[in-house]
Coordinates of C-alpha atoms in Angstrom, one line a residue:
Chain A
M1 CA 60.6 127.9 148.4
T2 CA 63.1 126.4 150.9
A3 CA 62.9 124.8 154.5
S4 CA 64.6 128.0 155.9
T5 CA 61.4 129.9 154.6
L6 CA 58.9 127.2 156.0
T7 CA 59.5 127.5 159.3
T8 CA 57.8 131.1 159.1
S9 CA 54.4 129.2 159.1
L10 CA 55.3 126.9 161.7
S11 CA 55.1 127.2 165.2
P12 CA 58.1 127.1 167.1
R13 CA 56.5 127.0 170.6
S14 CA 56.1 123.5 172.6
T15 CA 53.3 121.2 170.6
A16 CA 54.0 117.4 171.9
I17 CA 52.1 115.0 170.6
R18 CA 49.5 114.4 172.9
F19 CA 47.3 111.5 170.9
G20 CA 47.9 107.7 170.5
P21 CA 48.9 106.6 167.0
L22 CA 45.8 105.0 165.8
D23 CA 44.0 108.4 166.7
F24 CA 46.9 110.4 165.5
L25 CA 46.0 108.8 162.1
R26 CA 42.4 109.3 162.1
R27 CA 42.9 113.2 162.7
L28 CA 45.6 113.1 160.1
F29 CA 43.6 111.4 157.2
R30 CA 40.2 113.2 158.1
T31 CA 40.3 115.6 155.0
T32 CA 39.9 114.0 151.6
Q33 CA 43.2 116.2 150.4
A34 CA 44.9 114.5 153.2
Q35 CA 43.6 110.8 152.0
I36 CA 44.8 111.9 148.4
G37 CA 48.1 113.0 149.4
G38 CA 48.2 109.9 151.4
A39 CA 47.4 107.3 148.8
I40 CA 49.8 109.1 146.7
V41 CA 52.8 108.6 149.2
L42 CA 51.6 104.9 149.6
L43 CA 51.5 104.7 145.8
L44 CA 54.9 105.8 145.2
L45 CA 56.6 103.9 148.5
L46 CA 55.1 100.4 147.4
T47 CA 56.3 101.1 143.5
A48 CA 59.8 102.2 145.4
V49 CA 60.2 98.8 147.4
F50 CA 58.6 96.4 144.6
A51 CA 60.2 98.0 141.9
P52 CA 62.3 94.6 140.6
L53 CA 58.8 92.5 140.9
V54 CA 56.4 95.3 139.0
A55 CA 58.5 96.8 136.5
P56 CA 57.4 95.0 132.8
Y57 CA 61.2 95.7 131.8
D58 CA 64.6 96.1 132.6
P59 CA 64.8 100.2 132.5
Y60 CA 68.3 99.8 130.9
E61 CA 67.7 97.5 128.5
L62 CA 67.8 99.2 124.7
R63 CA 65.6 98.4 121.8
V64 CA 66.6 100.0 119.1
G65 CA 63.7 99.9 116.4
S66 CA 61.3 101.0 119.0
A67 CA 62.9 104.4 120.1
K68 CA 60.6 107.1 121.4
D69 CA 57.1 104.5 120.9
P70 CA 54.1 106.9 122.4
P71 CA 52.3 105.1 125.2
S72 CA 50.9 101.6 124.6
P73 CA 49.6 98.8 125.7
A74 CA 52.8 97.2 125.2
Y75 CA 54.9 100.3 126.7
P76 CA 51.9 102.3 128.6
F77 CA 54.3 105.1 129.7
G78 CA 56.1 104.5 125.9
T79 CA 60.0 103.9 125.0
D80 CA 62.9 106.6 125.3
D81 CA 64.9 107.7 122.4
L82 CA 67.5 104.4 122.7
G83 CA 63.8 102.5 123.2
R84 CA 63.9 101.9 126.9
D85 CA 60.3 101.4 128.8
M86 CA 59.7 104.5 130.5
L87 CA 57.2 102.7 132.8
S88 CA 60.1 100.2 134.1
R89 CA 62.4 103.7 134.1
I90 CA 59.4 105.8 136.4
M91 CA 59.1 103.2 138.5
Y92 CA 62.7 102.5 139.1
G93 CA 63.5 106.2 139.2
A94 CA 60.7 106.1 142.0
R95 CA 63.2 104.2 144.5
I96 CA 65.9 106.9 143.8
T97 CA 62.9 109.7 144.6
V98 CA 62.5 108.2 147.9
Q99 CA 66.4 107.7 148.7
I100 CA 66.5 111.3 147.9
G101 CA 64.1 112.6 150.0
T102 CA 64.9 110.1 152.8
I103 CA 68.5 110.9 152.8
S104 CA 68.6 114.5 152.5
V105 CA 65.6 115.0 155.3
A106 CA 67.9 112.7 157.4
L107 CA 71.2 114.5 157.1
A108 CA 69.0 117.9 157.5
L109 CA 67.3 116.6 160.4
G110 CA 70.5 115.2 162.0
I111 CA 72.6 118.5 161.6
G112 CA 69.8 120.7 162.0
V113 CA 68.5 119.3 164.8
T114 CA 71.8 119.0 166.7
I115 CA 72.9 122.6 166.4
G116 CA 69.3 123.8 167.5
L117 CA 69.6 121.7 170.6
V118 CA 72.7 122.1 171.4
A119 CA 71.8 126.1 170.9
G120 CA 69.3 126.4 172.5
F121 CA 69.9 124.1 175.5
Y122 CA 73.1 126.1 176.6
G123 CA 72.8 129.3 175.0
G124 CA 75.4 132.1 175.6
W125 CA 78.1 132.1 173.3
I126 CA 77.5 128.6 172.3
D127 CA 74.0 129.7 170.8
S128 CA 75.7 132.9 169.4
L129 CA 78.0 130.7 167.5
L130 CA 76.0 128.1 166.4
M131 CA 72.5 130.8 165.4
R132 CA 75.3 133.1 163.9
F133 CA 77.0 130.6 161.5
T134 CA 73.4 129.4 160.7
D135 CA 72.1 132.7 159.7
I136 CA 75.0 133.1 157.6
M137 CA 73.9 130.0 155.6
L138 CA 70.5 131.8 155.3
A139 CA 71.8 134.6 153.3
F140 CA 72.5 132.5 150.7
P141 CA 69.1 132.1 148.9
G142 CA 66.9 129.2 148.1
F143 CA 68.9 127.0 145.8
L144 CA 72.2 128.8 145.9
L145 CA 73.5 127.1 148.8
T146 CA 73.0 124.0 147.3
L147 CA 74.4 124.8 144.2
A148 CA 77.3 126.2 145.9
I149 CA 78.3 122.5 147.7
V150 CA 77.8 120.6 144.9
A151 CA 80.9 123.1 143.1
V152 CA 82.4 121.7 146.1
L153 CA 81.3 118.1 145.8
G154 CA 81.2 117.7 141.9
P155 CA 78.1 116.4 140.2
G156 CA 76.6 113.4 140.7
L157 CA 73.4 112.0 142.4
T158 CA 75.1 111.3 146.2
N159 CA 76.4 114.6 146.3
A160 CA 73.5 116.2 144.7
M161 CA 71.7 114.4 148.3
I162 CA 73.9 115.8 150.2
A163 CA 74.0 119.3 149.1
V164 CA 70.1 119.4 149.3
G165 CA 70.3 117.8 152.8
V166 CA 72.8 120.2 153.8
G167 CA 71.4 123.5 152.4
A168 CA 68.0 122.5 154.2
F169 CA 69.7 122.2 157.8
P170 CA 69.4 125.9 159.0
G171 CA 65.4 125.8 158.6
F172 CA 65.6 123.1 161.1
A173 CA 68.0 124.6 163.6
R174 CA 66.3 128.0 163.8
L175 CA 63.0 125.8 164.2
V176 CA 64.2 123.4 167.1
R177 CA 66.2 126.3 168.8
G178 CA 63.2 128.0 168.8
S179 CA 61.1 125.4 170.4
V180 CA 64.0 124.4 172.9
L181 CA 64.1 128.0 174.3
S182 CA 60.6 128.0 175.4
I183 CA 61.1 124.6 176.6
R184 CA 64.0 125.1 178.6
E185 CA 62.6 127.3 181.3
T186 CA 59.2 124.9 182.4
E187 CA 59.0 123.4 185.8
Y188 CA 59.4 119.7 184.1
V189 CA 62.7 120.8 182.7
T190 CA 64.3 122.6 185.8
A191 CA 62.9 119.8 188.1
E192 CA 65.2 117.4 186.2
R193 CA 68.2 119.6 186.4
V194 CA 67.8 119.8 189.9
L195 CA 67.4 116.2 190.0
G196 CA 70.9 116.3 188.6
A197 CA 70.2 114.6 185.1
T198 CA 72.4 115.7 182.4
P199 CA 72.2 117.5 179.9
T200 CA 72.3 115.1 177.1
R201 CA 69.7 113.0 179.3
I202 CA 67.5 116.3 179.5
M203 CA 67.8 116.7 175.4
R204 CA 67.0 113.3 175.0
S205 CA 63.9 112.7 177.5
S206 CA 62.7 116.6 177.9
I207 CA 63.0 118.4 175.4
L208 CA 63.3 116.7 171.9
P209 CA 59.6 114.9 172.6
N210 CA 58.5 118.1 173.1
V211 CA 59.8 119.6 169.8
L212 CA 59.0 116.7 168.0
A213 CA 55.9 117.7 166.5
P214 CA 57.1 120.9 164.5
I215 CA 60.3 118.9 163.5
I216 CA 58.0 116.2 162.1
V217 CA 55.7 118.9 160.0
L218 CA 59.0 120.4 158.8
A219 CA 60.2 117.3 157.5
T220 CA 56.9 116.3 155.4
L221 CA 57.1 120.0 154.1
A222 CA 61.2 119.5 153.3
F223 CA 60.9 116.2 151.7
P224 CA 59.0 117.8 148.6
L225 CA 61.2 120.3 148.2
A226 CA 64.7 118.0 148.7
V227 CA 62.8 115.8 145.7
L228 CA 62.1 119.0 143.5
D229 CA 65.4 120.6 144.3
A230 CA 67.5 117.3 143.4
A231 CA 65.4 116.9 140.0
A232 CA 66.5 120.4 139.9
L233 CA 70.0 119.3 140.2
S234 CA 69.9 116.8 137.1
F235 CA 68.0 119.1 135.0
L236 CA 71.2 121.6 135.4
G237 CA 73.1 118.4 134.6
L238 CA 74.5 118.5 138.4
G239 CA 72.8 115.7 139.8
A240 CA 72.0 112.3 138.5
Q241 CA 73.9 111.3 135.4
P242 CA 72.8 109.3 132.7
P243 CA 71.7 106.2 132.2
T244 CA 70.5 106.6 136.0
P245 CA 66.5 106.6 135.5
E246 CA 66.2 109.6 137.9
W247 CA 62.7 111.4 137.3
G248 CA 64.6 114.9 137.0
A249 CA 67.5 113.5 134.6
L250 CA 64.7 111.5 132.6
L251 CA 62.9 114.6 131.5
V252 CA 66.5 116.2 130.5
D253 CA 67.3 113.7 128.6
G254 CA 63.5 114.3 126.7
R255 CA 63.7 118.3 126.2
N256 CA 65.3 117.4 123.0
Y257 CA 62.2 115.4 122.2
L258 CA 59.6 117.9 122.9
R259 CA 58.0 118.8 119.8
T260 CA 58.2 114.8 118.3
A261 CA 57.9 112.8 121.9
P262 CA 56.1 114.9 124.2
H263 CA 55.4 111.9 126.7
L264 CA 59.5 111.8 127.2
V265 CA 58.9 115.6 129.1
N266 CA 55.6 115.0 130.5
I267 CA 55.5 111.5 132.1
P268 CA 58.4 112.6 134.2
G269 CA 57.5 115.9 135.1
L270 CA 54.0 114.4 136.2
A271 CA 55.4 112.1 138.3
I272 CA 57.8 114.3 139.9
F273 CA 54.8 116.8 140.3
I274 CA 52.4 114.3 141.9
T275 CA 54.3 113.2 144.3
V276 CA 55.4 116.4 145.5
L277 CA 51.8 117.2 145.6
G278 CA 51.0 113.9 147.7
F279 CA 53.5 114.8 150.4
N280 CA 52.5 118.5 150.1
L281 CA 48.8 117.4 150.8
I282 CA 50.0 115.6 154.0
G283 CA 52.1 118.3 155.3
N284 CA 49.2 120.7 155.5
N285 CA 47.4 118.4 157.2
L286 CA 49.9 117.5 159.1
R287 CA 50.7 120.9 160.3
D288 CA 47.0 121.4 160.7
V289 CA 46.8 118.1 163.3
L290 CA 50.0 119.0 165.2
D291 CA 50.0 122.7 165.6
P292 CA 46.7 123.7 167.4
R293 CA 47.4 127.4 167.2
L294 CA 47.3 127.0 162.9
R295 CA 44.0 124.6 163.1
A296 CA 41.7 127.2 163.7
R297 CA 42.3 129.3 160.9
Chain B
M1 CA 64.0 156.1 161.7
T2 CA 67.2 157.5 160.2
A3 CA 69.2 156.1 163.4
Y4 CA 67.8 152.7 162.8
V5 CA 68.4 152.6 159.1
I6 CA 72.5 153.6 159.8
R7 CA 72.0 150.8 162.5
R8 CA 70.8 148.4 160.2
L9 CA 73.4 149.0 157.5
L10 CA 76.2 148.6 160.0
L11 CA 74.8 145.8 160.7
T12 CA 75.2 144.1 157.1
I13 CA 78.7 144.7 157.2
P14 CA 79.3 141.9 158.9
V15 CA 77.3 139.5 157.0
L16 CA 78.7 140.8 154.0
F17 CA 82.4 139.8 155.4
A18 CA 80.7 136.7 156.3
I19 CA 79.7 135.9 152.8
V20 CA 82.8 136.7 151.4
T21 CA 84.5 134.5 153.9
L22 CA 82.4 131.7 153.3
V23 CA 82.6 132.2 149.4
F24 CA 86.5 132.4 149.6
A25 CA 86.0 129.0 151.5
I26 CA 84.7 127.5 148.4
R27 CA 88.2 127.3 146.4
P28 CA 90.0 125.5 149.2
L29 CA 87.3 123.3 149.6
V30 CA 87.1 122.0 145.6
P31 CA 88.9 118.9 145.7
G32 CA 91.8 118.4 143.4
D33 CA 94.5 121.1 142.0
P34 CA 92.4 123.9 140.4
V35 CA 95.6 124.4 138.2
E36 CA 95.0 121.0 136.9
I37 CA 91.1 121.5 136.2
M38 CA 92.1 124.1 134.2
L39 CA 94.7 122.8 132.2
F40 CA 91.3 119.8 131.7
G41 CA 93.9 116.9 132.1
Q42 CA 96.7 117.9 129.6
S43 CA 99.9 118.2 130.7
A44 CA 102.1 121.3 130.8
N45 CA 106.0 122.2 131.6
P46 CA 106.2 122.4 135.2
E47 CA 107.2 126.0 134.6
V48 CA 104.0 127.0 133.4
I49 CA 102.1 125.5 135.4
A50 CA 104.3 127.2 138.5
N51 CA 103.4 130.4 136.9
I52 CA 99.9 129.9 136.8
R53 CA 99.9 128.7 140.2
A54 CA 101.4 132.1 140.9
Q55 CA 99.0 133.8 139.0
L56 CA 96.3 132.6 140.4
G57 CA 98.0 133.1 144.2
L58 CA 97.9 129.2 144.9
D59 CA 101.5 129.5 146.0
K60 CA 100.4 131.4 149.3
S61 CA 98.9 129.9 152.4
I62 CA 96.0 130.0 152.8
P63 CA 95.4 133.0 155.6
E64 CA 97.7 134.9 152.9
Q65 CA 95.2 133.8 149.9
Y66 CA 92.1 134.9 152.0
L67 CA 93.6 138.3 152.6
L68 CA 94.6 138.8 148.9
Y69 CA 90.8 137.7 148.3
V70 CA 89.2 139.9 150.4
S71 CA 91.2 142.7 149.2
N72 CA 90.4 142.0 145.9
V73 CA 86.3 141.7 146.1
L74 CA 86.8 145.2 148.1
R75 CA 88.7 146.3 145.0
G76 CA 85.7 144.6 143.0
D77 CA 88.0 142.3 141.6
L78 CA 86.5 138.9 141.8
G79 CA 89.4 136.9 139.5
T80 CA 89.7 135.2 136.2
S81 CA 87.7 132.3 134.7
I82 CA 89.3 129.5 134.2
T83 CA 87.3 128.8 131.1
T84 CA 86.7 131.5 129.7
R85 CA 89.8 133.1 130.8
Q86 CA 87.6 136.3 131.2
P87 CA 87.5 138.7 134.4
V88 CA 84.6 137.3 136.5
I89 CA 83.4 140.7 137.2
E90 CA 82.9 141.4 133.7
E91 CA 81.5 138.6 132.4
I92 CA 79.0 139.2 135.7
T93 CA 77.5 142.8 134.8
N94 CA 77.4 141.5 131.1
R95 CA 74.9 138.7 132.6
Y96 CA 73.2 140.0 135.3
P97 CA 70.8 142.5 134.1
A98 CA 69.4 139.8 132.4
T99 CA 69.0 137.9 135.6
L100 CA 67.3 141.2 137.5
Q101 CA 65.5 141.6 134.5
L102 CA 63.7 138.4 134.8
A103 CA 64.0 138.4 138.5
I104 CA 61.8 141.4 138.5
G105 CA 59.5 140.5 135.9
A106 CA 58.7 137.4 137.9
F107 CA 58.7 139.6 141.2
L108 CA 55.7 141.9 139.8
V109 CA 53.8 138.3 138.8
S110 CA 54.3 136.9 142.1
G111 CA 53.4 140.1 143.4
I112 CA 49.9 140.9 141.6
V113 CA 48.9 137.4 141.5
G114 CA 49.9 136.5 144.9
L115 CA 48.2 139.1 146.7
G116 CA 45.5 139.1 144.5
S117 CA 44.3 135.9 144.9
G118 CA 45.9 135.4 148.8
I119 CA 43.3 138.4 149.5
L120 CA 40.4 137.0 147.8
A121 CA 40.8 133.8 149.3
A122 CA 41.0 135.4 152.9
V123 CA 38.0 137.7 152.5
Y124 CA 36.6 135.0 150.8
K125 CA 37.5 131.9 153.6
D126 CA 35.9 129.0 152.7
S127 CA 34.0 130.1 150.0
P128 CA 34.3 128.2 146.4
I129 CA 37.2 131.1 145.9
D130 CA 38.9 130.2 149.1
T131 CA 38.9 126.3 147.6
V132 CA 40.1 127.3 144.0
A133 CA 42.3 129.4 145.1
M134 CA 44.5 127.1 147.6
I135 CA 44.4 123.7 145.1
V136 CA 45.7 126.5 142.5
A137 CA 48.4 127.5 145.6
T138 CA 49.2 124.0 146.3
T139 CA 49.5 122.4 142.4
G140 CA 51.7 125.7 142.1
I141 CA 53.9 124.6 145.2
S142 CA 54.2 120.7 144.1
M143 CA 54.8 122.2 140.7
P144 CA 58.9 121.2 139.0
A145 CA 59.4 125.2 137.7
F146 CA 61.6 123.1 134.8
W147 CA 58.2 121.1 133.8
F148 CA 56.1 124.1 133.9
G149 CA 58.3 125.9 131.6
L150 CA 58.6 123.3 129.1
L151 CA 54.7 122.4 129.2
A152 CA 54.7 126.6 128.4
I153 CA 57.2 126.2 125.5
Y154 CA 55.2 123.4 124.5
L155 CA 51.9 125.1 124.5
F156 CA 52.3 128.7 123.6
S157 CA 55.8 128.5 121.5
V158 CA 55.7 124.9 119.5
N159 CA 51.7 124.9 119.2
L160 CA 50.3 128.0 119.4
G161 CA 53.4 130.0 118.1
W162 CA 52.8 132.8 120.1
F163 CA 56.4 133.3 121.6
S164 CA 59.7 132.2 119.6
V165 CA 61.6 129.3 121.2
I166 CA 64.6 131.1 121.4
P167 CA 64.5 134.5 123.1
D168 CA 66.2 137.4 121.4
G169 CA 66.2 139.6 124.5
S170 CA 63.4 141.8 123.6
L171 CA 60.1 142.5 126.2
K172 CA 57.7 139.9 124.3
S173 CA 60.5 137.3 125.1
L174 CA 60.6 137.9 128.5
V175 CA 56.9 137.2 129.2
L176 CA 57.2 133.4 129.2
P177 CA 60.2 133.1 131.3
A178 CA 58.8 135.4 133.7
L179 CA 55.4 134.0 134.2
T180 CA 56.9 130.4 134.8
L181 CA 58.9 131.9 137.2
G182 CA 56.3 134.2 138.4
L183 CA 53.4 132.0 138.6
I184 CA 55.1 129.7 140.6
A185 CA 56.3 131.7 143.3
S186 CA 52.4 133.3 143.3
S187 CA 51.6 130.1 145.1
I188 CA 53.8 130.5 148.0
V189 CA 52.7 134.4 148.2
A190 CA 49.3 133.6 148.3
R191 CA 49.3 130.7 151.1
L192 CA 51.0 133.4 153.2
V193 CA 49.1 136.4 152.3
R194 CA 46.1 134.4 152.9
S195 CA 47.2 133.3 156.3
A196 CA 48.3 136.7 157.4
M197 CA 45.1 138.8 156.1
L198 CA 43.0 135.9 158.2
E199 CA 45.3 136.8 161.4
V200 CA 44.5 140.4 160.8
L201 CA 40.7 139.8 160.1
G202 CA 40.2 138.0 163.4
Q203 CA 41.3 141.6 165.4
E204 CA 39.1 143.5 167.6
Y205 CA 39.8 146.6 165.0
V206 CA 38.3 144.6 162.3
Q207 CA 35.6 144.0 163.8
T208 CA 35.0 147.5 165.3
A209 CA 35.5 148.7 161.6
R210 CA 32.5 146.4 160.8
A211 CA 30.4 147.2 163.8
K212 CA 30.7 151.2 162.6
G213 CA 29.0 150.4 159.6
L214 CA 31.9 150.8 156.9
T215 CA 31.2 149.1 153.9
E216 CA 33.4 145.3 153.6
R217 CA 35.5 146.8 150.4
R218 CA 36.5 149.7 152.9
V219 CA 37.0 147.0 156.0
V220 CA 39.3 144.9 153.8
M221 CA 41.2 148.0 152.0
H222 CA 41.8 150.6 154.5
H223 CA 41.8 148.5 157.8
A224 CA 42.7 145.1 157.2
L225 CA 45.3 145.0 154.3
R226 CA 47.3 147.9 155.9
N227 CA 48.1 146.3 158.7
A228 CA 48.6 143.1 157.0
A229 CA 50.9 144.8 154.7
I230 CA 53.9 144.2 157.4
P231 CA 54.4 140.5 157.3
V232 CA 53.0 140.6 153.7
V233 CA 56.4 143.2 152.7
T234 CA 58.5 140.6 154.4
I235 CA 57.0 137.3 152.9
V236 CA 57.1 139.4 149.3
G237 CA 60.5 140.6 149.9
L238 CA 62.2 137.0 151.3
Q239 CA 60.6 135.9 147.6
F240 CA 63.1 137.9 145.7
G241 CA 66.3 135.8 147.0
G242 CA 64.6 132.9 145.4
L243 CA 63.4 134.3 142.2
L244 CA 67.1 134.8 141.4
T245 CA 67.9 131.2 142.1
G246 CA 65.1 130.1 140.4
A247 CA 65.9 132.2 137.6
F248 CA 68.7 129.8 137.4
I249 CA 66.8 127.2 136.3
I250 CA 64.4 128.9 134.3
E251 CA 67.2 130.4 132.3
A252 CA 68.6 126.6 131.3
V253 CA 64.9 125.9 130.2
F254 CA 64.6 129.0 128.2
A255 CA 67.5 129.4 127.0
W256 CA 67.8 132.9 128.4
H257 CA 71.5 134.4 128.9
G258 CA 72.0 135.4 132.4
I259 CA 74.1 134.6 135.2
G260 CA 72.3 131.5 136.0
E261 CA 73.3 130.1 132.4
L262 CA 76.7 131.2 133.4
A263 CA 76.6 129.7 136.4
V264 CA 75.5 126.2 135.3
Q265 CA 78.3 126.4 132.9
A266 CA 81.0 127.3 136.0
F267 CA 79.6 125.1 138.1
A268 CA 79.5 122.2 135.6
K269 CA 83.1 122.9 134.7
R270 CA 84.2 123.5 138.1
D271 CA 85.4 126.9 137.1
F272 CA 85.8 127.9 141.1
P273 CA 86.5 132.1 140.3
M274 CA 83.6 132.2 138.2
I275 CA 81.3 130.1 141.0
Q276 CA 83.0 132.4 144.0
G277 CA 82.0 135.3 141.8
I278 CA 78.5 134.5 141.0
T279 CA 77.7 133.1 144.4
L280 CA 79.3 136.5 146.1
V281 CA 77.0 138.7 144.0
V282 CA 74.2 137.0 144.4
A283 CA 74.0 136.4 147.8
T284 CA 74.9 140.0 148.4
T285 CA 72.1 141.1 146.4
Y286 CA 69.9 138.8 148.5
V287 CA 71.4 140.8 151.6
L288 CA 70.8 143.6 150.2
V289 CA 67.1 143.0 149.2
N290 CA 66.8 142.2 152.5
L291 CA 67.8 145.3 153.7
V292 CA 65.2 147.3 152.0
V293 CA 62.9 144.8 152.7
D294 CA 63.6 145.5 156.8
V295 CA 63.7 149.8 156.1
I296 CA 60.5 149.5 154.3
Y297 CA 59.0 147.2 157.3
A298 CA 60.4 150.2 159.5
A299 CA 58.7 152.6 157.6
L300 CA 55.2 150.4 157.5
D301 CA 55.1 149.6 161.3
P302 CA 55.0 153.0 163.9
R303 CA 55.2 150.4 166.6
I304 CA 58.3 149.0 166.1
T305 CA 61.1 151.8 167.6
Y306 CA 64.0 149.3 166.8
S307 CA 65.9 150.5 170.0

C-alpha cells in the first residue's frame, strides 16, 4: 500500500490535537498493541543511536575462518558469507533504517504539505494546477513512481531515499488539501483575514495546527512504508549497495545461501518485519486517538 | 449510464496524455549522455556516435523529440532497447502476459481471502475471529514481500519439495508467487473491507432488516454486503495497480520471467527506452483498470447520476 492509498482511510476533516502531551501519550499507549509498537520503536531508536557503543564487532570486519557461521554465543545472529558479524551489521543497519524512514517521510511531508496547503488555501487555478499534477503522479501505481524516479537519479541509498520520499508526496498533498478546504471557510480564518493577516501567517498559525493530526497519522503510517520500499529497492539492486549493512541489501546477500545458511535471510527479514510492525501498531492507535470519527469503529 | 461511460472514457484521454508526457520527461531527466550509456563507456568513432544520436532522434530539440515520441507512441512504437537492441514493444508484449497472470492470480487470492476475512471480522466484531483476523492483517501489512516469498520458497520448495524452485510457466508454478503476493495484498483488503462493512452494519436499514426478523445470514448477505460492495469494489480495484508493481518484486524473488524482471534489468542498466516503455504500459493498465472500476461503481450504485 502506498501512502496515497492510506489517505482513503483517514478523515480529511479538521481534527486538531486538543490534549496535552502527557495526556496524549497516556491515550496513545493505552492498548497492548500500542505498547508493543512503542517498545519496538524505542528499541530501534536506541539501537540506531548507540550502535557504535553496543555493537560487539566492527560491521565491516572480515573473518575468513568463520564465514556463514550459524548463531552461537560468540555471534548471536551468526556471521555472513564473508565472516562479518550479523548482529553488528543489523545494529548498524538500524541506523540506516531510521535514516531512510526519517529522510523519506520528511521529504514527502515537505513537498506534500506545501502543495496541499497552497492548493487548498488559494483555490482556483493554483489548486487545479497543483492537484492535476498530484493526480497524474497518483496514476503511477504503488511502487512504479518510486522506480521511475530511481531510474532518473540512478541506483544508490541516497537516491532511493529521495525516490521513496518524492513517490509518497501525493498522499500528503491530497490529505492536506482536503483538510485545508474545510478549515479555510471557518470563522477564525475569516477573522484573521479581516484583521489583515498575511496568507503565510494564516497558513502557519491557523491552518497548519488544525491539519496536524491527520498529517501525523499519515506520517507514522508512511514511515514503515518508506522502510519497506527502500528495502525492496535494495532487494532489486537499485537501493543501498554492498557493503552497506542496509537490511534489504543484507537479505539480498543472503538469498544465495537460503539452503545452507537461512539465518542470513531470516534475520534481516525479521528485523524489517518487526520494525514495520512496530510503526504500524503505533500508527493504528494514533489514528484512533487523533481521529475521533474513527474511534467508535 | 452510457453517457457516463462515454464521459468517463473521454476524461481518461487527458490522463493518458499526461502520462505519456511525464514518461517522455524521464529521458531528458536522466543524467549523462544516453549514447555513452549505450556504449558502456567504450570509445567510438564520432561519426558512429552521431549516427546513433540521429537514429534515436537525440539530435533534435526537446520539443521536436517530444512530438516525435508522442506520434511514435500513438503508432505503437516505443523505441528500441539500448541493451537488447530489440523493439521495446516486442519485449514488453512477450513478457507482459506472465506478469498479468501473476497479478490476476494474486488479485483472486487477495479478493477471496481479504473479502472473506474482512466480512467475518466485521460481522463478529470484537470476537476472537475479529482479533485473529486483524492480527493476521497487521502482520501481513508489515511483511516485506521479498522475505515472505523467500520463506515460502524455503518451506515449500526447498524443505517440502512441493514446488519447483525454478518456475516452468505452468499453473502449478504460479501458485507460490501468486499466493505470496495475494496474501500480503489481502491484509489491506481485509482491513478496509472490515471498516466498510462496519459502517454499513451500523446503518438504519440493517437494523430494520434485523427488526423484521430476518436471519443474520440474510441481513449480512443481502442487505449489508450489497451496500458495502461499493467501497469494496473501489478498494479491490485500486489494489490491482499495487499488485502489478508488487509483481516486480515477487518476480525477482521467484525468477518469474515477466515485465518486472525486464524492468529491473532496464533500471539497473538505465536502458531508458525500455524504462519509458514499461512505465507507460503499467501506468496505462492501471488507468484502464480504474476506468473499469469506475464503470462498475456506477453500475452498482443507482444513486450516482454523475451529472
